[in-house]
Amino acid sequence: MHAYTTSRIALPSHAAQPSQPAAFDTAPLQPVSFFPAAAEIYAQGEKAGAFYQVEFGAVRVYRLLADGRRQISAFHLAGETFGFEAGTTHHFFAEAISATGVRVFRFAAGADMSHQLLPLALKGLTRAQEHLLVLGRQNAIERVAAFLVDMAERQGGLRQVELPMSRMDIGDYLGLTIETVSRVFTRLKDKGVIRLLNLRSIEIVKHDALQNMSE
Amino acid sequence: MHAYTTSRIALPSHAAQPSQPAAFDTAPLQPVSFFPAAAEIYAQGEKAGAFYQVEFGAVRVYRLLADGRRQISAFHLAGETFGFEAGTTHHFFAEAISATGVRVFRFAAGADMSHQLLPLALKGLTRAQEHLLVLGRQNAIERVAAFLVDMAERQGGLRQVELPMSRMDIGDYLGLTIETVSRVFTRLKDKGVIRLLNLRSIEIVKHDALQNMSE
DNA sequence: CGAACCTTTGAAGGGCTTCAATACTTGTGG
DNA sequence: CCACAAGTATTGAAGCCCTTCAAAGGTTCG
């Protein structure tokens, strides 16, 4: 049980940029809010009433236990949508991982968003349930492999994968400590499965091997 | 890593009962299908296109790894709804735990079920994400405590709680082995927190203690 | 350049799993 | 109704994977 502490470096700058005319969308574009690294996008207990699309950067969504243990339930990268929740208050925290731009879609009171939200909610449900299998039944190397395969797919399936989050974030997503995450990275590197280009980016050398490990 | 084997005792009896006139509902009641213990309700890869409400009995929804490791993502008790999934095919298996009656609501092609499904999907999403915290960051006694508190709440908050599932089901839901589940039950009994009335029902003696353990 | 932070690596310990045996429960047939 | 068999649960002992504790190395940013 590790204690989790965060230094809240800066508050989000809610200064919305001037809404530009929609170039591709049919609906007028929502303004983009900017959040510096570690800024809170919403907090547990806050009133909900919007959903969010990542323009650039990355977001972590998590819950805390009373003693500080943290479980990140999802990361959201550019283009992905998050923040819709049951009921009227948030059950989770959402924070920018790095400098992040987020388009906020507020629901008008009484507006019916079912059609937009249902596919997103179902997608999120499937993702969460697949992650349950990883946390419940896979060991450390399988968890990291599954994480890397997932990150690679979400970045277009390229060999080089960017990891915007820290080892602690990865650990809190996979239910592991940072030491174990680090050791598994080293093992995968020594096996020639991946190369560590720098702290925040890796190259997948043996994609099949990684894929097999994650199953 | 334990191998998982199941004896498929019987196939589901899809013989629908004669649909009775709706007594309380506005819509005509759907027929109820009966499934004996261990019968499959749907399988991974099957075409989806319905959702299900448990009339009596209990259901487990799970995924398997290639080597047989199983993760149960959810149990569903009488009155609860399940089986809506993203895309057109099921990503999971659903089985009756004990003799179970299920009301099947098929979607007409092109019918818009968003309004009915969205709240269910959001509820399921929240549940799954809370379970992620349990699997990722809680130890064995905390997991079992959380499970028992959840089961008690879903059965009306009474002292006596029925557990229709086996220890193996509980283990596969909590990411533990049956031995660990059994040992934790014994520890909770020895502490006077619960009483084991029989294999499938317990009494919660110290609800506060259990609640605190699960947080 | 130095301080703070993050990551890696090492060593020891603990919690859960694995393996094994016994006890209990349930269903079936004599 | 009891005997037996098969399945399920409990308990014990040993082992292993991951965590914890500790220290050194690396990176970032003032």
Short mmCIF file of C-alpha atoms (C1' of nucleotides) in Angstrom, two decimals:
data_model
loop_
_atom_site.label_atom_id
_atom_site.label_comp_id
_atom_site.label_asym_id
_atom_site.label_seq_id
_atom_site.Cartn_x
_atom_site.Cartn_y
_atom_site.Cartn_z
CA MET A 1 0.00 0.00 0.00
CA HIS A 2 1.74 3.05 -1.14
CA ALA A 3 0.86 6.58 -0.17
CA TYR A 4 -0.03 8.74 -3.07
CA THR A 5 0.80 12.41 -3.06
CA THR A 6 0.42 14.90 -5.81
CA SER A 7 1.64 18.41 -6.04
CA ARG A 8 -1.06 20.39 -7.69
CA ILE A 9 1.23 22.57 -9.69
CA ALA A 10 -1.28 24.85 -11.29
CA LEU A 11 -4.97 25.36 -11.62
CA PRO A 12 -6.57 24.88 -15.01
CA SER A 13 -6.78 27.94 -17.14
CA HIS A 14 -10.43 28.02 -18.06
CA ALA A 15 -9.87 30.95 -20.38
CA ALA A 16 -11.60 29.60 -23.44
CA GLN A 17 -10.12 30.41 -26.78
CA PRO A 18 -12.34 32.36 -29.17
CA SER A 19 -14.60 29.86 -30.87
CA GLN A 20 -13.54 29.53 -34.44
CA PRO A 21 -15.94 28.90 -37.29
CA ALA A 22 -16.45 25.19 -37.80
CA ALA A 23 -14.31 24.01 -40.63
CA PHE A 24 -15.34 20.36 -40.81
CA ASP A 25 -18.04 19.84 -38.24
CA THR A 26 -21.67 20.53 -38.85
CA ALA A 27 -22.25 21.85 -35.35
CA PRO A 28 -20.40 24.97 -34.20
CA LEU A 29 -17.17 23.99 -32.43
CA GLN A 30 -17.05 24.13 -28.68
CA PRO A 31 -14.25 26.20 -27.17
CA VAL A 32 -11.08 24.40 -26.13
CA SER A 33 -9.91 24.63 -22.52
CA PHE A 34 -6.22 24.31 -21.77
CA PHE A 35 -4.88 22.40 -18.80
CA PRO A 36 -1.21 22.34 -17.79
CA ALA A 37 0.37 19.12 -16.57
CA ALA A 38 -1.30 17.72 -13.43
CA ALA A 39 -4.20 20.17 -13.62
CA GLU A 40 -7.57 18.88 -12.51
CA ILE A 41 -10.29 18.70 -15.17
CA TYR A 42 -12.97 17.55 -12.79
CA ALA A 43 -13.06 16.04 -9.31
CA GLN A 44 -14.99 13.32 -7.54
CA GLY A 45 -18.18 14.75 -6.10
CA GLU A 46 -18.33 17.65 -8.56
CA LYS A 47 -21.47 18.17 -10.53
CA ALA A 48 -21.31 16.48 -13.92
CA GLY A 49 -23.07 17.76 -17.01
CA ALA A 50 -20.63 17.65 -19.87
CA PHE A 51 -18.39 15.36 -21.80
CA TYR A 52 -14.91 16.03 -23.00
CA GLN A 53 -12.85 15.40 -26.09
CA VAL A 54 -9.06 15.49 -25.95
CA GLU A 55 -7.63 17.80 -28.63
CA PHE A 56 -4.00 17.29 -27.72
CA GLY A 57 -2.13 15.90 -24.73
CA ALA A 58 -3.43 13.12 -22.49
CA VAL A 59 -5.77 12.63 -19.54
CA ARG A 60 -5.91 10.20 -16.63
CA VAL A 61 -9.18 9.25 -14.91
CA TYR A 62 -8.85 7.72 -11.47
CA ARG A 63 -10.28 6.95 -8.06
CA LEU A 64 -8.59 7.12 -4.68
CA LEU A 65 -8.92 5.03 -1.57
CA ALA A 66 -8.99 6.79 1.79
CA ASP A 67 -5.33 5.95 2.44
CA GLY A 68 -4.18 7.37 -0.87
CA ARG A 69 -3.98 4.25 -3.00
CA ARG A 70 -4.91 5.23 -6.52
CA GLN A 71 -6.41 3.29 -9.39
CA ILE A 72 -6.33 4.87 -12.82
CA SER A 73 -9.30 3.44 -14.69
CA ALA A 74 -8.39 4.90 -18.07
CA PHE A 75 -6.04 7.08 -20.06
CA HIS A 76 -7.46 9.23 -22.84
CA LEU A 77 -5.35 10.35 -25.78
CA ALA A 78 -5.95 12.91 -28.52
CA GLY A 79 -9.25 12.35 -30.27
CA GLU A 80 -10.77 10.28 -27.47
CA THR A 81 -13.84 11.18 -25.43
CA PHE A 82 -14.47 10.83 -21.70
CA GLY A 83 -16.30 12.26 -18.70
CA PHE A 84 -19.88 11.07 -19.16
CA GLU A 85 -21.06 9.42 -15.96
CA ALA A 86 -24.15 8.02 -14.38
CA GLY A 87 -26.05 10.36 -12.13
CA THR A 88 -25.36 14.02 -11.70
CA THR A 89 -22.05 13.97 -9.87
CA HIS A 90 -18.63 12.67 -10.89
CA HIS A 91 -17.42 9.48 -9.26
CA PHE A 92 -13.86 9.99 -10.46
CA PHE A 93 -11.09 12.51 -10.86
CA ALA A 94 -9.80 13.57 -14.24
CA GLU A 95 -6.42 15.28 -14.64
CA ALA A 96 -4.27 16.39 -17.52
CA ILE A 97 -1.10 14.28 -17.68
CA SER A 98 0.86 16.70 -19.82
CA ALA A 99 -0.20 20.05 -21.26
CA THR A 100 -3.59 19.20 -22.67
CA GLY A 101 -6.34 20.82 -24.70
CA VAL A 102 -9.87 19.61 -24.06
CA ARG A 103 -13.04 20.45 -25.92
CA VAL A 104 -15.91 20.61 -23.47
CA PHE A 105 -19.42 19.70 -24.60
CA ARG A 106 -21.91 20.85 -21.98
CA PHE A 107 -25.39 19.37 -22.04
CA ALA A 108 -28.14 21.93 -22.14
CA ALA A 109 -30.57 21.19 -19.30
CA GLY A 110 -33.05 18.62 -20.53
CA ALA A 111 -31.21 18.08 -23.79
CA ASP A 112 -31.28 14.50 -25.01
CA MET A 113 -27.76 13.28 -25.61
CA SER A 114 -28.58 9.57 -25.68
CA HIS A 115 -27.64 9.07 -29.28
CA GLN A 116 -24.23 10.65 -28.92
CA LEU A 117 -23.45 9.14 -25.53
CA LEU A 118 -24.63 5.54 -25.86
CA PRO A 119 -21.89 4.37 -28.25
CA LEU A 120 -19.28 6.14 -26.12
CA ALA A 121 -20.63 4.57 -22.94
CA LEU A 122 -20.70 1.10 -24.49
CA LYS A 123 -17.16 1.50 -25.77
CA GLY A 124 -16.03 2.58 -22.33
CA LEU A 125 -17.85 -0.33 -20.73
CA THR A 126 -16.14 -2.85 -22.99
CA ARG A 127 -12.76 -1.25 -22.33
CA ALA A 128 -13.29 -1.32 -18.59
CA GLN A 129 -14.37 -4.95 -18.64
CA GLU A 130 -11.36 -5.94 -20.69
CA HIS A 131 -9.17 -4.14 -18.20
CA LEU A 132 -10.80 -6.15 -15.43
CA LEU A 133 -9.42 -9.30 -17.04
CA VAL A 134 -5.94 -7.79 -17.06
CA LEU A 135 -6.07 -6.72 -13.41
CA GLY A 136 -7.78 -9.83 -12.17
CA ARG A 137 -5.98 -12.58 -14.00
CA GLN A 138 -2.72 -11.45 -15.62
CA ASN A 139 0.77 -11.20 -14.18
CA ALA A 140 3.09 -8.22 -14.38
CA ILE A 141 4.65 -8.94 -17.77
CA GLU A 142 1.27 -9.73 -19.31
CA ARG A 143 -0.17 -6.52 -17.92
CA VAL A 144 2.60 -4.35 -19.31
CA ALA A 145 2.45 -6.14 -22.66
CA ALA A 146 -1.31 -5.59 -22.86
CA PHE A 147 -0.80 -1.94 -22.00
CA LEU A 148 1.84 -1.44 -24.68
CA VAL A 149 -0.19 -3.23 -27.34
CA ASP A 150 -3.19 -1.10 -26.47
CA MET A 151 -1.19 2.13 -26.57
CA ALA A 152 0.33 1.13 -29.91
CA GLU A 153 -3.06 0.39 -31.44
CA ARG A 154 -4.49 3.67 -30.23
CA GLN A 155 -1.57 5.49 -31.84
CA GLY A 156 -2.16 3.96 -35.25
CA GLY A 157 -0.23 0.74 -34.87
CA LEU A 158 3.18 2.28 -35.48
CA ARG A 159 6.38 0.75 -34.16
CA GLN A 160 7.18 3.77 -32.07
CA VAL A 161 4.83 4.40 -29.16
CA GLU A 162 4.69 7.54 -27.05
CA LEU A 163 3.96 7.09 -23.37
CA PRO A 164 2.88 10.49 -22.08
CA MET A 165 2.40 9.18 -18.56
CA SER A 166 4.93 8.44 -15.80
CA ARG A 167 5.87 4.98 -14.52
CA MET A 168 3.73 5.73 -11.48
CA ASP A 169 0.75 6.39 -13.71
CA ILE A 170 1.37 3.14 -15.56
CA GLY A 171 1.68 1.31 -12.26
CA ASP A 172 -1.53 2.80 -10.94
CA TYR A 173 -3.26 1.82 -14.16
CA LEU A 174 -1.97 -1.76 -14.12
CA GLY A 175 -2.24 -2.37 -10.39
CA LEU A 176 1.57 -2.59 -9.99
CA THR A 177 4.29 -0.58 -8.29
CA ILE A 178 6.62 1.66 -10.26
CA GLU A 179 9.49 -0.68 -9.46
CA THR A 180 7.72 -3.63 -11.01
CA VAL A 181 6.80 -1.61 -14.09
CA SER A 182 10.41 -0.55 -14.46
CA ARG A 183 11.70 -4.10 -14.02
CA VAL A 184 9.29 -5.44 -16.63
CA PHE A 185 10.38 -2.75 -19.10
CA THR A 186 13.95 -3.83 -18.53
CA ARG A 187 13.07 -7.50 -19.02
CA LEU A 188 11.25 -6.73 -22.28
CA LYS A 189 14.22 -4.68 -23.42
CA ASP A 190 16.68 -7.46 -22.53
CA LYS A 191 14.56 -9.95 -24.45
CA GLY A 192 14.69 -7.68 -27.48
CA VAL A 193 10.93 -7.24 -27.55
CA ILE A 194 11.03 -3.48 -27.15
CA ARG A 195 13.64 -0.71 -27.19
CA LEU A 196 13.55 2.16 -24.74
CA LEU A 197 14.14 5.22 -26.92
CA ASN A 198 13.79 7.54 -23.97
CA LEU A 199 11.73 7.64 -20.79
CA ARG A 200 8.53 8.50 -22.60
CA SER A 201 8.80 6.60 -25.85
CA ILE A 202 9.48 3.00 -26.80
CA GLU A 203 9.85 1.08 -30.01
CA ILE A 204 8.08 -2.24 -30.41
CA VAL A 205 10.60 -4.59 -32.04
CA LYS A 206 8.75 -7.89 -31.77
CA HIS A 207 5.11 -7.03 -32.03
CA ASP A 208 3.97 -10.66 -32.21
CA ALA A 209 5.87 -11.59 -29.08
CA LEU A 210 4.28 -8.68 -27.24
CA GLN A 211 0.85 -9.58 -28.53
CA ASN A 212 1.25 -13.19 -27.43
CA MET A 213 2.37 -12.16 -23.96
CA SER A 214 -0.71 -10.05 -23.49
CA GLU A 215 -3.17 -12.90 -24.12
CA MET B 1 -2.78 -19.78 -13.32
CA HIS B 2 -5.49 -22.33 -12.91
CA ALA B 3 -7.11 -24.26 -15.69
CA TYR B 4 -10.78 -23.66 -15.96
CA THR B 5 -13.12 -26.42 -17.01
CA THR B 6 -16.85 -26.44 -17.08
CA SER B 7 -19.21 -29.27 -17.61
CA ARG B 8 -21.99 -28.00 -19.76
CA ILE B 9 -24.71 -29.96 -18.06
CA ALA B 10 -27.62 -28.92 -20.20
CA LEU B 11 -28.51 -26.60 -22.99
CA PRO B 12 -30.84 -23.71 -22.29
CA SER B 13 -34.48 -24.49 -22.71
CA HIS B 14 -35.57 -21.72 -25.00
CA ALA B 15 -39.15 -22.85 -24.79
CA ALA B 16 -40.73 -19.52 -24.03
CA GLN B 17 -43.62 -19.46 -21.65
CA PRO B 18 -46.87 -18.12 -23.02
CA SER B 19 -46.67 -14.35 -22.82
CA GLN B 20 -49.09 -13.20 -20.19
CA PRO B 21 -51.02 -9.96 -20.40
CA ALA B 22 -49.05 -7.14 -18.86
CA ALA B 23 -50.29 -6.54 -15.37
CA PHE B 24 -48.11 -3.61 -14.38
CA ASP B 25 -46.04 -2.70 -17.41
CA THR B 26 -47.21 -0.48 -20.18
CA ALA B 27 -45.43 -2.53 -22.85
CA PRO B 28 -46.42 -6.15 -23.38
CA LEU B 29 -44.19 -8.46 -21.38
CA GLN B 30 -41.44 -10.33 -23.13
CA PRO B 31 -41.40 -14.09 -22.69
CA VAL B 32 -39.15 -15.55 -20.01
CA SER B 33 -36.49 -18.09 -20.96
CA PHE B 34 -35.39 -20.63 -18.42
CA PHE B 35 -31.77 -21.70 -18.00
CA PRO B 36 -30.66 -24.53 -15.70
CA ALA B 37 -27.47 -24.15 -13.65
CA ALA B 38 -24.36 -23.63 -15.81
CA ALA B 39 -26.38 -23.11 -19.01
CA GLU B 40 -25.01 -20.60 -21.48
CA ILE B 41 -27.14 -17.53 -22.15
CA TYR B 42 -24.84 -16.13 -24.79
CA ALA B 43 -21.25 -16.72 -25.87
CA GLN B 44 -18.33 -14.59 -26.95
CA GLY B 45 -18.48 -14.03 -30.69
CA GLU B 46 -22.22 -14.59 -30.91
CA LYS B 47 -24.36 -11.97 -32.54
CA ALA B 48 -25.76 -9.51 -30.04
CA GLY B 49 -29.08 -7.76 -30.42
CA ALA B 50 -30.91 -7.99 -27.15
CA PHE B 51 -30.66 -7.22 -23.51
CA TYR B 52 -31.70 -9.37 -20.62
CA GLN B 53 -33.42 -8.96 -17.29
CA VAL B 54 -33.03 -11.54 -14.55
CA GLU B 55 -36.42 -12.68 -13.24
CA PHE B 56 -35.07 -15.16 -10.71
CA GLY B 57 -31.75 -16.88 -10.13
CA ALA B 58 -28.36 -15.35 -10.95
CA VAL B 59 -26.05 -14.84 -13.90
CA ARG B 60 -22.28 -14.57 -14.33
CA VAL B 61 -20.68 -12.63 -17.18
CA TYR B 62 -17.06 -13.46 -17.92
CA ARG B 63 -14.13 -13.59 -20.31
CA LEU B 64 -11.54 -16.31 -20.73
CA LEU B 65 -7.86 -16.21 -21.55
CA ALA B 66 -6.49 -18.75 -24.02
CA ASP B 67 -5.10 -20.93 -21.19
CA GLY B 68 -8.42 -21.02 -19.36
CA ARG B 69 -7.96 -18.30 -16.78
CA ARG B 70 -11.34 -16.71 -16.22
CA GLN B 71 -12.37 -13.26 -15.09
CA ILE B 72 -15.98 -12.75 -14.08
CA SER B 73 -16.74 -9.10 -14.76
CA ALA B 74 -20.14 -9.08 -13.11
CA PHE B 75 -22.83 -11.06 -11.35
CA HIS B 76 -26.45 -10.19 -12.04
CA LEU B 77 -29.20 -10.94 -9.55
CA ALA B 78 -32.99 -10.88 -9.83
CA GLY B 79 -34.24 -7.58 -11.19
CA GLU B 80 -30.92 -6.59 -12.77
CA THR B 81 -30.24 -6.05 -16.45
CA PHE B 82 -27.29 -7.07 -18.59
CA GLY B 83 -26.12 -8.08 -22.03
CA PHE B 84 -26.04 -4.80 -23.97
CA GLU B 85 -22.68 -4.46 -25.68
CA ALA B 86 -20.87 -2.30 -28.14
CA GLY B 87 -20.85 -3.51 -31.73
CA THR B 88 -22.87 -6.38 -33.06
CA THR B 89 -21.14 -9.34 -31.41
CA HIS B 90 -20.76 -10.32 -27.78
CA HIS B 91 -17.34 -9.88 -26.21
CA PHE B 92 -18.25 -12.00 -23.18
CA PHE B 93 -19.92 -15.16 -22.04
CA ALA B 94 -23.06 -15.14 -19.91
CA GLU B 95 -24.15 -18.21 -17.95
CA ALA B 96 -26.84 -19.02 -15.45
CA ILE B 97 -25.29 -19.72 -12.04
CA SER B 98 -28.29 -21.53 -10.63
CA ALA B 99 -31.67 -22.23 -12.23
CA THR B 100 -32.49 -18.85 -13.71
CA GLY B 101 -35.31 -17.12 -15.54
CA VAL B 102 -34.36 -14.36 -17.93
CA ARG B 103 -36.62 -11.96 -19.79
CA VAL B 104 -35.13 -11.28 -23.21
CA PHE B 105 -35.73 -7.92 -24.89
CA ARG B 106 -34.74 -8.16 -28.55
CA PHE B 107 -34.13 -4.95 -30.46
CA ALA B 108 -36.13 -4.65 -33.63
CA ALA B 109 -33.72 -3.88 -36.50
CA GLY B 110 -33.20 -0.15 -36.59
CA ALA B 111 -35.16 0.45 -33.42
CA ASP B 112 -33.76 3.20 -31.25
CA MET B 113 -33.07 1.90 -27.77
CA SER B 114 -30.77 4.73 -26.70
CA HIS B 115 -33.07 6.04 -24.02
CA GLN B 116 -33.52 2.70 -22.35
CA LEU B 117 -29.92 1.59 -22.72
CA LEU B 118 -27.91 4.67 -21.83
CA PRO B 119 -28.69 4.67 -18.09
CA LEU B 120 -28.00 0.94 -17.96
CA ALA B 121 -24.71 1.34 -19.80
CA LEU B 122 -23.61 4.19 -17.53
CA LYS B 123 -24.52 2.21 -14.44
CA GLY B 124 -22.53 -0.72 -15.74
CA LEU B 125 -19.61 1.51 -16.57
CA THR B 126 -19.49 2.95 -13.06
CA ARG B 127 -19.74 -0.53 -11.56
CA ALA B 128 -16.92 -1.83 -13.74
CA GLN B 129 -14.68 1.11 -12.89
CA GLU B 130 -15.30 0.66 -9.19
CA HIS B 131 -14.41 -2.99 -9.56
CA LEU B 132 -11.16 -1.94 -11.23
CA LEU B 133 -10.19 -0.19 -8.01
CA VAL B 134 -10.87 -3.38 -6.07
CA LEU B 135 -8.83 -5.58 -8.40
CA GLY B 136 -6.02 -3.11 -8.90
CA ARG B 137 -5.44 -1.80 -5.42
CA GLN B 138 -7.10 -3.88 -2.69
CA ASN B 139 -5.84 -6.96 -0.89
CA ALA B 140 -7.72 -10.20 -0.39
CA ILE B 141 -9.65 -9.26 2.74
CA GLU B 142 -10.62 -5.90 1.31
CA ARG B 143 -11.82 -7.55 -1.90
CA VAL B 144 -13.99 -10.06 -0.10
CA ALA B 145 -15.35 -7.36 2.22
CA ALA B 146 -16.23 -5.17 -0.76
CA PHE B 147 -17.92 -8.10 -2.42
CA LEU B 148 -20.00 -8.96 0.62
CA VAL B 149 -21.02 -5.33 1.20
CA ASP B 150 -22.05 -5.07 -2.44
CA MET B 151 -24.02 -8.29 -2.35
CA ALA B 152 -25.75 -7.20 0.87
CA GLU B 153 -26.73 -3.84 -0.61
CA ARG B 154 -28.11 -5.46 -3.73
CA GLN B 155 -30.22 -7.76 -1.58
CA GLY B 156 -31.84 -4.92 0.32
CA GLY B 157 -29.27 -4.39 3.04
CA LEU B 158 -30.42 -7.28 5.22
CA ARG B 159 -28.12 -9.04 7.66
CA GLN B 160 -28.45 -12.34 5.87
CA VAL B 161 -26.90 -12.48 2.42
CA GLU B 162 -27.38 -15.25 -0.11
CA LEU B 163 -24.38 -16.14 -2.26
CA PRO B 164 -25.72 -18.09 -5.22
CA MET B 165 -22.25 -18.55 -6.70
CA SER B 166 -19.48 -20.98 -5.79
CA ARG B 167 -16.18 -20.06 -4.16
CA MET B 168 -14.57 -20.46 -7.56
CA ASP B 169 -16.97 -17.91 -9.03
CA ILE B 170 -16.19 -15.52 -6.19
CA GLY B 171 -12.48 -16.06 -6.74
CA ASP B 172 -12.77 -15.47 -10.46
CA TYR B 173 -14.72 -12.30 -9.77
CA LEU B 174 -12.22 -10.98 -7.21
CA GLY B 175 -9.03 -12.11 -8.94
CA LEU B 176 -8.23 -14.62 -6.18
CA THR B 177 -8.01 -18.40 -5.85
CA ILE B 178 -10.73 -20.41 -4.16
CA GLU B 179 -8.31 -21.21 -1.34
CA THR B 180 -7.74 -17.54 -0.60
CA VAL B 181 -11.46 -16.80 -0.69
CA SER B 182 -12.07 -19.65 1.72
CA ARG B 183 -9.30 -18.51 4.07
CA VAL B 184 -10.64 -14.95 4.12
CA PHE B 185 -14.13 -16.20 4.93
CA THR B 186 -12.64 -18.14 7.81
CA ARG B 187 -10.72 -15.09 9.05
CA LEU B 188 -13.85 -12.93 8.91
CA LYS B 189 -15.76 -15.63 10.78
CA ASP B 190 -13.04 -15.93 13.43
CA LYS B 191 -13.09 -12.16 13.89
CA GLY B 192 -16.82 -12.29 14.45
CA VAL B 193 -17.52 -10.05 11.46
CA ILE B 194 -19.66 -12.61 9.65
CA ARG B 195 -21.24 -15.97 10.35
CA LEU B 196 -21.27 -18.78 7.84
CA LEU B 197 -24.84 -20.08 7.97
CA ASN B 198 -24.16 -22.58 5.23
CA LEU B 199 -22.04 -22.71 2.08
CA ARG B 200 -24.29 -20.33 0.20
CA SER B 201 -25.46 -17.90 2.82
CA ILE B 202 -23.76 -15.72 5.39
CA GLU B 203 -24.89 -13.36 8.10
CA ILE B 204 -23.20 -10.00 8.46
CA VAL B 205 -22.66 -9.49 12.18
CA LYS B 206 -20.48 -6.36 12.15
CA HIS B 207 -21.58 -4.39 9.15
CA ASP B 208 -19.47 -1.35 10.03
CA ALA B 209 -16.32 -3.42 10.34
CA LEU B 210 -16.98 -4.98 6.96
CA GLN B 211 -17.70 -1.60 5.40
CA ASN B 212 -14.47 -0.15 6.78
CA MET B 213 -12.43 -3.07 5.50
CA SER B 214 -13.76 -2.56 2.02
CA GLU B 215 -12.61 1.08 1.76
"C1'" DC C 1 25.02 23.98 -12.24
"C1'" DG C 2 22.35 22.31 -8.65
"C1'" DA C 3 18.08 20.76 -6.72
"C1'" DA C 4 14.05 18.20 -7.20
"C1'" DC C 5 12.01 14.62 -9.27
"C1'" DC C 6 11.71 10.36 -11.75
"C1'" DT C 7 13.59 5.94 -12.95
"C1'" DT C 8 16.40 1.99 -12.38
"C1'" DT C 9 18.50 -1.58 -9.77
"C1'" DG C 10 19.37 -4.48 -5.65
"C1'" DA C 11 18.05 -7.16 -1.46
"C1'" DA C 12 14.81 -8.78 1.75
"C1'" DG C 13 10.14 -9.76 3.10
"C1'" DG C 14 5.24 -10.83 2.71
"C1'" DG C 15 0.81 -12.14 0.70
"C1'" DC C 16 -1.16 -14.93 -2.35
"C1'" DT C 17 -0.71 -19.08 -5.09
"C1'" DT C 18 0.30 -23.79 -5.71
"C1'" DC C 19 0.29 -28.35 -4.27
"C1'" DA C 20 -1.65 -31.66 -1.26
"C1'" DA C 21 -4.75 -33.81 1.93
"C1'" DT C 22 -8.89 -33.83 4.57
"C1'" DA C 23 -13.69 -32.51 5.42
"C1'" DC C 24 -18.07 -31.46 3.95
"C1'" DT C 25 -22.16 -31.44 0.81
"C1'" DT C 26 -25.11 -33.27 -2.63
"C1'" DG C 27 -27.09 -36.52 -5.60
"C1'" DT C 28 -27.83 -41.34 -6.96
"C1'" DG C 29 -28.74 -46.09 -6.47
"C1'" DG C 30 -29.05 -50.10 -3.62
"C1'" DC D 1 -32.50 -44.64 4.71
"C1'" DC D 2 -27.91 -45.43 4.10
"C1'" DA D 3 -23.76 -46.07 1.13
"C1'" DC D 4 -21.11 -44.44 -2.15
"C1'" DA D 5 -19.32 -41.30 -5.47
"C1'" DA D 6 -18.47 -36.88 -7.25
"C1'" DG D 7 -18.16 -32.36 -6.58
"C1'" DT D 8 -17.12 -28.47 -3.49
"C1'" DA D 9 -14.91 -26.32 0.40
"C1'" DT D 10 -11.51 -26.02 4.03
"C1'" DT D 11 -7.01 -26.33 5.96
"C1'" DG D 12 -1.93 -26.91 5.92
"C1'" DA D 13 2.86 -26.34 4.06
"C1'" DA D 14 6.02 -24.69 0.77
"C1'" DG D 15 7.23 -21.60 -2.92
"C1'" DC D 16 7.10 -17.67 -5.85
"C1'" DC D 17 5.91 -13.19 -7.64
"C1'" DC D 18 5.41 -8.80 -6.44
"C1'" DT D 19 6.06 -5.35 -2.91
"C1'" DT D 20 8.75 -2.82 0.26
"C1'" DC D 21 12.79 -0.64 1.61
"C1'" DA D 22 17.02 1.33 0.16
"C1'" DA D 23 20.39 3.47 -2.77
"C1'" DA D 24 22.27 5.00 -6.99
"C1'" DG D 25 21.64 6.79 -11.62
"C1'" DG D 26 19.31 9.80 -14.89
"C1'" DT D 27 16.44 13.73 -16.40
"C1'" DT D 28 14.40 18.25 -16.17
"C1'" DC D 29 14.17 22.90 -15.14
"C1'" DG D 30 14.96 26.72 -12.30
#
